[in-house]
Amino acid sequence: MFWNPKIECMPKEDLKALQYRQLKQLVNNLYSFNQFYHDRMRAQNVHPDDITCLEDISKLPFMYKQDLRDNYPTNMFTVPNKEIVRYHVSSGTTGKPTLVGYTRNDLDYWTEALARSLTSIGIGPEDTLQVSYGYGLFTGGLGLHYGAEKVGATVLPTGVGGTERQIELIQDLGVTAIACTPSYLIHLGDTARKMGVDIQRDTKLRKAILGAEPWSESMRQHIESSMGVKAYDIYGTSEQAGPMFTECEERKGIHIAGDIMYVEIIDPETGESLGPGQKGEMVVTMLKKEAMPMIRYRIRDLTTLMDDDCECGRTSPRISRITGRTDDMLIIRGINVFPSQIEYTLLQIPEVGDQYMIHVSREGALDNMVIQVEIKPEAFSDKVEDMVRLRARIESDLKKYLNIAVTVELKAPGELPRFEGKAKRVIDTRMI
Ligand code: DLL
């Protein structure tokens, strides 16, 4: 039932003591040996000696995604390059992505976190797990892959797409569990129905590990009643390592392995710490991270902390379902997209003017993004072929930078709405 009972069921006071020791060591090291953290702490007038209990973490400065961008690609790394054994890359806020580096130990505790999580939902050697998260620069595929191998499950690394083939493999190989985004699972269910396959009747698929994008209890009910699978929430971000933490069989919040990550919830406006049950922004400190430490990193996800006992017996704190973000990041088909990235890309194209609108909608189960772009008067032509060619070029540039296909609609100069106050450039009509 437990992967690592000594840690997972540790008395809460012992866990706090362990976290304090880990924090103290982290802060001492970074203050002494890392210029970035040293300067940040000095600017906030805080010295490692000021940290005398776990709660003193609130004296330390915050870290932001902007810090990763300012230090791109590797200036945030705290180990020599020869100790880095892998990179993953996620979306940045403008042209440059966010790069995450891992040492061997970083990969090991990431895998351990997933092994604990998968065990907590009953996945083990008897299971065949289809990993339908993207493999490659995205952390979803490889993260789940190694976690599942660690617990002895048989892994089927399909990645995203080729849905009909994925459904055939689910049938042929007796797949018992799938890991993918909730919207992809709904799409897979719809496709199966069209193929005449009833997931509940015709397959052994019984568990789904769903995350990487916001979803809701009503989506859970829809998935469970239409496909006969039990759906579990999985959470993580590339800055932390990747997907890491899931609900247990009780499904009353996502367990956060306290020896790996320390969670605070703050008021996003004032930065004040909030107590259990109060909704706010999650701030994380990675207690074991070597290649790219994170102290008080502002993740931007909104949630609440639960520290009551869970019936599963794990003593780790839990977070509730992510209900939104404090920034404007959009998640389109599981891929993070910042409106500022779109703007940055458009501004590189000489024919494009300075007005654009982003429309996001859901067609069936899948997200759709249409970007309306005004073009400069001198670039405007009434020859259809010219406009078609320009549109294709803009679509291809956007695809290159955003990693997802978007539809572009060209607009004549002056055609898009102007705003007197704050421009509203994103219209998101997706309902979750
Ligand atoms: O999405 C890692 C991941 C892969 C998580 C597979 C779960 C499964 P990023 O691309 O860095 O990493 O995006 C992280 O996605 O800050 C949240 O806003 C959102 N997110 C991730 N999981 C959930 C979830 C991966 N279960 C960003 N519910 C996070 C809601 C989620 N939002």
Coordinates of C-alpha atoms and ligand atoms in Angstrom, one line a residue:
M1 CA 0.0 0.0 0.0
F2 CA 2.9 2.4 0.7
W3 CA 6.1 2.8 -1.3
N4 CA 8.1 4.4 1.4
P5 CA 6.1 4.1 4.7
K6 CA 8.9 5.5 6.9
I7 CA 8.7 8.8 5.2
E8 CA 5.0 8.7 4.0
C9 CA 3.6 7.9 7.5
M10 CA 6.2 9.9 9.5
P11 CA 4.7 11.6 12.5
K12 CA 3.9 15.2 11.5
E13 CA 6.3 16.7 14.1
D14 CA 9.1 14.6 12.8
L15 CA 8.4 15.6 9.3
K16 CA 8.5 19.3 10.3
A17 CA 11.9 18.7 12.0
L18 CA 13.2 17.0 8.9
Q19 CA 12.0 19.8 6.7
Y20 CA 13.6 22.4 9.0
R21 CA 17.0 20.5 8.8
Q22 CA 16.7 20.3 5.0
L23 CA 15.8 24.0 4.7
K24 CA 18.6 25.1 7.0
Q25 CA 21.2 23.1 4.9
L26 CA 19.8 24.5 1.7
V27 CA 19.8 28.1 2.8
N28 CA 23.3 27.8 4.3
N29 CA 24.7 26.3 1.1
L30 CA 23.0 28.7 -1.3
Y31 CA 24.0 31.7 0.8
S32 CA 27.6 30.6 0.8
F33 CA 28.1 29.3 -2.7
N34 CA 25.5 30.8 -5.0
Q35 CA 25.7 34.4 -6.1
F36 CA 22.0 34.7 -7.1
Y37 CA 20.6 33.5 -3.7
H38 CA 23.3 35.4 -1.8
D39 CA 22.4 38.7 -3.4
R40 CA 18.7 38.1 -3.0
M41 CA 19.0 37.3 0.7
R42 CA 21.2 40.3 1.3
A43 CA 18.8 42.6 -0.6
Q44 CA 16.1 41.4 1.8
N45 CA 18.4 41.8 4.8
V46 CA 18.2 38.1 5.8
H47 CA 21.0 35.9 6.8
P48 CA 21.0 32.1 7.2
D49 CA 21.3 32.6 11.0
D50 CA 17.9 34.3 11.0
I51 CA 16.3 30.9 10.1
T52 CA 15.7 29.3 13.4
C53 CA 12.5 27.3 12.8
L54 CA 10.5 26.2 9.8
E55 CA 8.1 29.1 10.0
D56 CA 11.1 31.5 9.5
I57 CA 11.0 30.5 5.8
S58 CA 8.6 33.5 5.4
K59 CA 11.6 35.8 6.0
L60 CA 13.2 34.6 2.8
P61 CA 12.7 36.3 -0.5
F62 CA 10.4 35.0 -3.2
M63 CA 11.6 33.6 -6.6
Y64 CA 9.7 34.2 -9.8
K65 CA 9.5 32.7 -13.3
Q66 CA 11.2 36.0 -14.4
D67 CA 14.3 35.0 -12.5
L68 CA 14.5 31.8 -14.7
R69 CA 14.1 33.9 -17.8
D70 CA 16.7 36.5 -16.7
N71 CA 19.2 33.7 -16.0
Y72 CA 18.4 31.7 -19.2
P73 CA 19.8 29.2 -20.1
T74 CA 21.9 27.9 -17.3
N75 CA 22.9 30.7 -14.9
M76 CA 20.5 29.5 -12.2
F77 CA 22.2 26.1 -12.2
T78 CA 24.2 25.4 -9.0
V79 CA 26.2 22.4 -10.2
P80 CA 28.9 22.1 -12.9
N81 CA 27.6 21.1 -16.3
K82 CA 29.1 17.6 -16.1
E83 CA 26.6 16.8 -13.3
I84 CA 23.6 17.7 -15.4
V85 CA 22.1 14.5 -16.8
R86 CA 18.9 15.8 -18.4
Y87 CA 17.1 19.0 -19.6
H88 CA 13.4 19.6 -19.9
V89 CA 12.0 22.8 -21.4
S90 CA 8.7 24.5 -20.8
S91 CA 7.1 27.7 -22.1
G92 CA 8.6 31.0 -21.0
T93 CA 6.7 34.2 -20.8
T94 CA 8.2 35.6 -24.0
G95 CA 10.6 34.4 -26.7
K96 CA 12.8 32.3 -24.4
P97 CA 11.6 29.1 -22.9
T98 CA 12.2 28.0 -19.3
L99 CA 15.0 25.4 -19.0
V100 CA 15.1 22.9 -16.2
G101 CA 18.2 20.9 -15.5
Y102 CA 18.5 17.7 -13.5
T103 CA 21.3 15.9 -11.7
R104 CA 21.2 12.1 -11.2
N105 CA 19.8 12.6 -7.7
D106 CA 17.1 15.1 -9.1
L107 CA 15.9 12.4 -11.4
D108 CA 15.9 9.8 -8.6
Y109 CA 13.8 11.7 -6.2
W110 CA 11.4 12.7 -9.0
T111 CA 11.0 9.0 -9.8
E112 CA 10.6 8.2 -6.1
A113 CA 7.8 10.8 -5.8
L114 CA 6.0 9.2 -8.7
A115 CA 6.5 5.7 -7.4
R116 CA 5.0 6.8 -4.1
S117 CA 2.1 8.5 -5.9
L118 CA 1.4 5.5 -8.3
T119 CA 1.5 3.1 -5.3
S120 CA -1.0 5.3 -3.5
I121 CA -3.5 4.7 -6.3
G122 CA -2.9 1.0 -6.4
I123 CA -0.7 0.8 -9.5
G124 CA 2.0 -1.9 -9.5
P125 CA 3.5 -4.9 -11.3
E126 CA 0.0 -6.2 -12.3
D127 CA -0.7 -3.1 -14.3
T128 CA 0.0 -2.0 -17.8
L129 CA 0.1 1.8 -17.9
Q130 CA -0.3 3.6 -21.2
V131 CA 1.6 6.9 -21.0
S132 CA -0.2 9.3 -23.3
Y133 CA 1.5 12.4 -22.1
G134 CA 3.9 14.0 -24.5
Y135 CA 7.4 12.6 -24.5
G136 CA 10.3 14.9 -25.2
L137 CA 10.8 18.4 -23.8
F138 CA 7.6 18.2 -21.9
T139 CA 8.0 16.5 -18.5
G140 CA 4.8 14.5 -18.6
G141 CA 5.8 11.5 -20.7
L142 CA 9.2 10.7 -19.3
G143 CA 8.2 11.6 -15.7
L144 CA 5.3 9.0 -15.6
H145 CA 7.4 6.6 -17.6
Y146 CA 10.2 6.2 -15.1
G147 CA 7.8 6.4 -12.1
A148 CA 5.7 3.5 -13.5
E149 CA 8.8 1.4 -14.3
K150 CA 10.0 1.9 -10.8
V151 CA 6.8 0.4 -9.3
G152 CA 7.1 -2.5 -11.7
A153 CA 4.2 -1.7 -14.0
T154 CA 4.5 -2.5 -17.7
V155 CA 4.8 0.8 -19.5
L156 CA 3.3 1.5 -22.9
P157 CA 4.9 4.8 -24.1
T158 CA 2.4 5.9 -26.7
G159 CA 2.9 9.7 -26.2
V160 CA 0.1 12.0 -27.6
G161 CA -1.9 11.4 -30.8
G162 CA -2.7 8.5 -33.1
T163 CA -5.8 8.0 -31.0
E164 CA -7.3 5.1 -32.9
R165 CA -4.1 3.1 -32.6
Q166 CA -4.0 3.9 -28.9
I167 CA -7.5 2.5 -28.5
E168 CA -6.4 -0.7 -30.4
L169 CA -3.4 -1.1 -28.1
I170 CA -5.6 -0.6 -25.0
Q171 CA -7.6 -3.6 -26.2
D172 CA -4.8 -5.8 -27.5
L173 CA -2.4 -5.3 -24.6
G174 CA -5.0 -5.3 -21.8
V175 CA -4.0 -1.8 -20.7
T176 CA -5.3 -1.2 -17.1
A177 CA -4.4 2.4 -16.6
I178 CA -3.7 5.5 -18.6
A179 CA -1.9 8.8 -17.9
C180 CA -2.9 11.7 -20.0
T181 CA -4.6 15.1 -19.9
P182 CA -8.3 15.0 -19.0
S183 CA -9.3 16.5 -22.3
Y184 CA -7.4 13.9 -24.2
L185 CA -9.1 11.1 -22.3
I186 CA -12.5 12.6 -23.2
H187 CA -11.4 12.7 -26.8
L188 CA -10.2 9.1 -26.6
G189 CA -13.5 8.1 -25.2
D190 CA -15.4 9.9 -28.0
T191 CA -13.1 8.3 -30.6
A192 CA -13.6 4.8 -29.1
R193 CA -17.4 5.3 -29.3
K194 CA -17.2 6.2 -32.9
M195 CA -15.1 3.0 -33.5
G196 CA -17.8 1.0 -31.8
V197 CA -15.5 0.3 -28.8
D198 CA -17.1 0.6 -25.3
I199 CA -14.2 1.2 -23.0
Q200 CA -15.9 -0.3 -20.0
R201 CA -17.2 -3.4 -21.8
D202 CA -14.4 -4.0 -24.3
T203 CA -11.2 -3.1 -22.4
K204 CA -9.5 -3.6 -19.1
L205 CA -8.9 0.2 -18.6
R206 CA -9.9 1.0 -15.0
K207 CA -7.7 3.9 -13.8
A208 CA -6.8 7.3 -15.3
I209 CA -4.1 9.6 -14.0
L210 CA -5.2 13.0 -15.2
G211 CA -3.5 16.4 -15.0
A212 CA -1.3 19.0 -16.7
E213 CA -4.3 21.3 -17.2
P214 CA -7.3 22.5 -15.0
W215 CA -10.2 20.1 -14.7
S216 CA -13.2 19.9 -12.4
E217 CA -15.3 17.5 -10.4
S218 CA -18.0 17.5 -13.0
M219 CA -15.4 16.4 -15.6
R220 CA -14.4 13.6 -13.3
Q221 CA -18.0 12.5 -13.0
H222 CA -18.4 12.7 -16.8
I223 CA -15.3 10.6 -17.4
E224 CA -16.1 8.0 -14.8
S225 CA -19.7 7.5 -15.8
S226 CA -19.0 7.4 -19.6
M227 CA -15.9 5.2 -19.5
G228 CA -16.1 3.2 -16.3
V229 CA -12.6 4.3 -15.1
K230 CA -11.6 5.8 -11.8
A231 CA -9.9 9.2 -12.4
Y232 CA -7.2 10.6 -10.2
D233 CA -5.7 14.1 -10.2
I234 CA -2.0 14.4 -10.7
Y235 CA -0.1 17.7 -10.3
G236 CA 3.4 19.1 -10.8
T237 CA 5.2 21.7 -12.8
S238 CA 8.4 21.6 -14.8
E239 CA 10.1 24.0 -12.3
Q240 CA 9.5 21.4 -9.5
A241 CA 10.7 18.6 -11.8
G242 CA 7.5 17.6 -13.6
P243 CA 4.4 15.6 -12.6
M244 CA 4.9 14.3 -9.1
F245 CA 2.0 14.2 -6.7
T246 CA -1.4 12.6 -6.9
E247 CA -4.5 12.0 -4.9
C248 CA -4.5 8.7 -3.0
E249 CA -7.4 6.2 -3.2
E250 CA -9.4 8.5 -0.8
R251 CA -9.3 11.3 -3.4
K252 CA -9.5 14.1 -0.9
G253 CA -6.7 16.3 -2.1
I254 CA -3.3 15.8 -3.6
H255 CA -0.6 14.5 -1.2
I256 CA 2.6 16.5 -1.3
A257 CA 5.6 14.5 -0.3
G258 CA 6.9 16.7 2.5
D259 CA 10.5 15.6 2.4
I260 CA 10.7 16.7 -1.3
M261 CA 8.6 19.9 -1.4
Y262 CA 7.5 22.4 1.2
V263 CA 4.3 24.2 0.4
E264 CA 3.1 27.6 1.6
I265 CA -0.1 29.3 0.6
I266 CA 0.1 33.1 0.4
D267 CA -2.2 36.0 -0.3
P268 CA -1.1 36.8 -3.9
E269 CA -1.6 40.5 -3.3
T270 CA 0.1 41.0 0.0
G271 CA 2.4 38.0 0.1
E272 CA 1.1 37.2 3.6
S273 CA 1.0 33.5 4.6
L274 CA -2.4 32.0 4.8
G275 CA -3.5 29.1 7.0
P276 CA -5.0 25.7 6.1
G277 CA -8.3 25.9 4.3
Q278 CA -7.6 29.4 3.0
K279 CA -7.4 29.8 -0.8
G280 CA -4.3 31.5 -2.1
E281 CA -1.2 31.2 -4.3
M282 CA 1.1 28.2 -3.8
V283 CA 4.7 28.9 -3.1
V284 CA 7.1 26.0 -3.1
T285 CA 10.5 25.3 -1.8
M286 CA 12.2 22.2 -3.2
L287 CA 14.0 20.6 -0.4
K288 CA 16.1 18.1 -2.4
K289 CA 16.7 19.8 -5.7
E290 CA 20.4 20.0 -6.7
A291 CA 20.7 21.4 -10.2
M292 CA 18.3 24.3 -9.9
P293 CA 17.3 24.9 -6.3
M294 CA 14.0 26.7 -5.7
I295 CA 13.3 28.6 -2.5
R296 CA 9.9 30.2 -2.2
Y297 CA 9.1 29.9 -5.9
R298 CA 5.8 31.6 -6.9
I299 CA 4.2 28.8 -8.9
R300 CA 1.1 31.0 -9.6
D301 CA -1.4 28.2 -9.1
L302 CA -4.3 28.9 -6.7
T303 CA -5.2 26.2 -4.2
T304 CA -5.7 25.5 -0.4
L305 CA -3.6 23.5 2.0
M306 CA -5.2 20.7 4.0
D307 CA -3.4 19.4 7.0
D308 CA -6.0 17.2 8.5
D309 CA -5.4 13.5 8.7
C310 CA -6.1 11.5 5.6
E311 CA -7.7 8.1 6.0
C312 CA -5.1 6.4 3.8
G313 CA -2.6 6.8 6.7
R314 CA -0.2 9.2 4.9
T315 CA 0.8 12.2 7.1
S316 CA 1.9 14.4 4.3
P317 CA 0.0 17.6 3.7
R318 CA -2.4 17.8 0.8
I319 CA -3.5 20.5 -1.6
S320 CA -7.0 20.8 -3.1
R321 CA -7.7 20.8 -6.8
I322 CA -6.0 23.8 -8.6
T323 CA -8.8 26.3 -9.3
G324 CA -7.0 28.9 -11.3
R325 CA -3.8 31.0 -11.7
T326 CA -2.7 34.4 -10.6
D327 CA -1.1 35.1 -14.0
D328 CA -2.4 35.0 -17.5
M329 CA -0.9 31.6 -18.6
L330 CA -3.3 29.6 -20.8
I331 CA -3.1 25.8 -21.1
I332 CA -4.0 24.7 -24.6
R333 CA -4.1 21.0 -25.2
G334 CA -1.9 20.5 -22.2
I335 CA 0.7 23.0 -23.4
N336 CA 1.4 26.3 -21.6
V337 CA 1.0 29.4 -23.6
F338 CA 1.6 33.0 -22.4
P339 CA -0.1 35.8 -24.3
S340 CA 3.2 37.6 -24.0
Q341 CA 4.8 34.8 -26.1
I342 CA 2.3 35.3 -28.8
E343 CA 2.8 39.0 -28.8
Y344 CA 6.6 38.6 -28.9
T345 CA 6.3 36.2 -31.9
L346 CA 3.9 38.5 -33.8
L347 CA 6.2 41.5 -33.2
Q348 CA 9.0 39.7 -35.0
I349 CA 6.9 39.6 -38.2
P350 CA 7.4 42.8 -40.2
E351 CA 3.9 42.7 -41.9
V352 CA 2.1 42.5 -38.6
G353 CA 0.6 45.6 -37.0
D354 CA 0.2 46.1 -33.2
Q355 CA -3.3 44.8 -32.7
Y356 CA -4.2 41.2 -32.1
M357 CA -6.9 39.2 -30.3
I358 CA -6.7 35.6 -29.0
H359 CA -9.8 33.5 -28.9
V360 CA -9.7 30.2 -27.0
S361 CA -12.6 27.8 -27.2
R362 CA -13.3 24.1 -26.8
E363 CA -14.5 22.1 -29.8
G364 CA -15.7 18.7 -28.6
A365 CA -13.1 17.8 -26.0
L366 CA -10.2 19.7 -27.6
D367 CA -9.0 23.2 -27.1
N368 CA -8.9 25.5 -30.1
M369 CA -7.0 28.8 -30.4
V370 CA -7.7 31.4 -33.1
I371 CA -5.5 34.5 -33.3
Q372 CA -6.8 37.5 -35.1
V373 CA -4.0 39.7 -36.4
E374 CA -4.2 43.1 -37.9
I375 CA -1.7 43.7 -40.6
K376 CA 0.1 46.9 -41.5
P377 CA -1.5 49.0 -44.3
E378 CA 1.6 48.7 -46.5
A379 CA 1.4 44.9 -46.2
F380 CA -2.2 44.6 -46.9
S381 CA -3.0 43.3 -50.4
D382 CA -6.2 42.5 -52.2
K383 CA -4.5 39.5 -53.9
V384 CA -5.8 36.5 -52.1
E385 CA -2.7 34.4 -52.7
D386 CA -0.5 37.0 -51.0
M387 CA -2.7 37.0 -48.0
V388 CA -2.9 33.2 -47.9
R389 CA 0.9 33.0 -48.0
L390 CA 1.3 35.6 -45.2
R391 CA -1.2 33.8 -43.0
A392 CA 0.6 30.5 -43.5
R393 CA 3.9 32.1 -42.5
I394 CA 2.4 33.6 -39.4
E395 CA 0.9 30.3 -38.4
S396 CA 4.1 28.5 -39.0
D397 CA 6.1 31.1 -36.9
L398 CA 3.6 30.8 -34.1
K399 CA 3.7 27.0 -34.2
K400 CA 7.5 27.1 -34.0
Y401 CA 7.5 29.3 -30.9
L402 CA 4.4 28.0 -29.1
N403 CA 4.7 24.3 -30.1
I404 CA 1.0 24.1 -30.9
A405 CA -0.9 24.6 -34.1
V406 CA -3.1 27.7 -34.1
T407 CA -5.4 29.2 -36.6
V408 CA -4.6 32.8 -37.7
E409 CA -7.2 35.2 -39.2
L410 CA -5.8 38.2 -40.9
K411 CA -7.6 41.5 -40.3
A412 CA -7.4 44.8 -42.2
P413 CA -5.8 47.8 -40.5
G414 CA -8.3 49.3 -37.9
E415 CA -10.6 46.3 -37.9
L416 CA -10.0 44.9 -34.4
P417 CA -11.5 46.7 -31.4
R418 CA -9.5 49.4 -29.6
F419 CA -9.5 49.7 -25.8
E420 CA -9.6 52.9 -23.8
G421 CA -8.5 51.2 -20.6
K422 CA -6.7 47.9 -20.2
A423 CA -6.7 46.0 -23.4
K424 CA -8.6 42.7 -23.3
R425 CA -6.7 40.6 -25.8
V426 CA -7.7 37.1 -24.6
I427 CA -11.2 35.7 -24.9
D428 CA -11.4 32.3 -23.3
T429 CA -14.9 30.7 -23.6
R430 CA -13.9 27.2 -22.4
M431 CA -16.0 25.9 -19.6
I432 CA -14.6 23.5 -17.2
Ligands
DLL1 O1 2.1 20.2 -16.7 C1 3.6 18.8 -15.5 C2 2.6 17.7 -15.5 C3 2.6 16.7 -16.5 C4 1.6 17.7 -14.5 C5 1.7 15.7 -16.4 C6 0.7 16.7 -14.5 C7 0.7 15.7 -15.5 P1 4.1 22.4 -16.8 O2 4.1 22.2 -18.3 O3 5.3 23.2 -16.3 O4 4.2 21.0 -16.1 O5 2.8 23.1 -16.4 C8 2.5 23.3 -15.0 O6 0.1 23.2 -15.4 O7 1.5 25.3 -12.9 C9 -0.7 24.3 -13.5 O8 -1.1 25.6 -13.8 C10 -1.0 23.3 -14.6 N1 -1.4 22.0 -14.0 C11 -0.6 20.9 -13.9 N2 -1.3 19.9 -13.3 C12 -2.5 20.3 -13.1 C13 -3.7 19.8 -12.5 C14 3.2 20.1 -16.2 N3 -3.7 18.5 -12.0 C15 1.2 24.0 -14.9 N4 -4.7 20.6 -12.3 C16 0.8 24.2 -13.4 C17 -4.7 21.9 -12.8 C18 -2.5 21.7 -13.5 N5 -3.6 22.4 -13.4

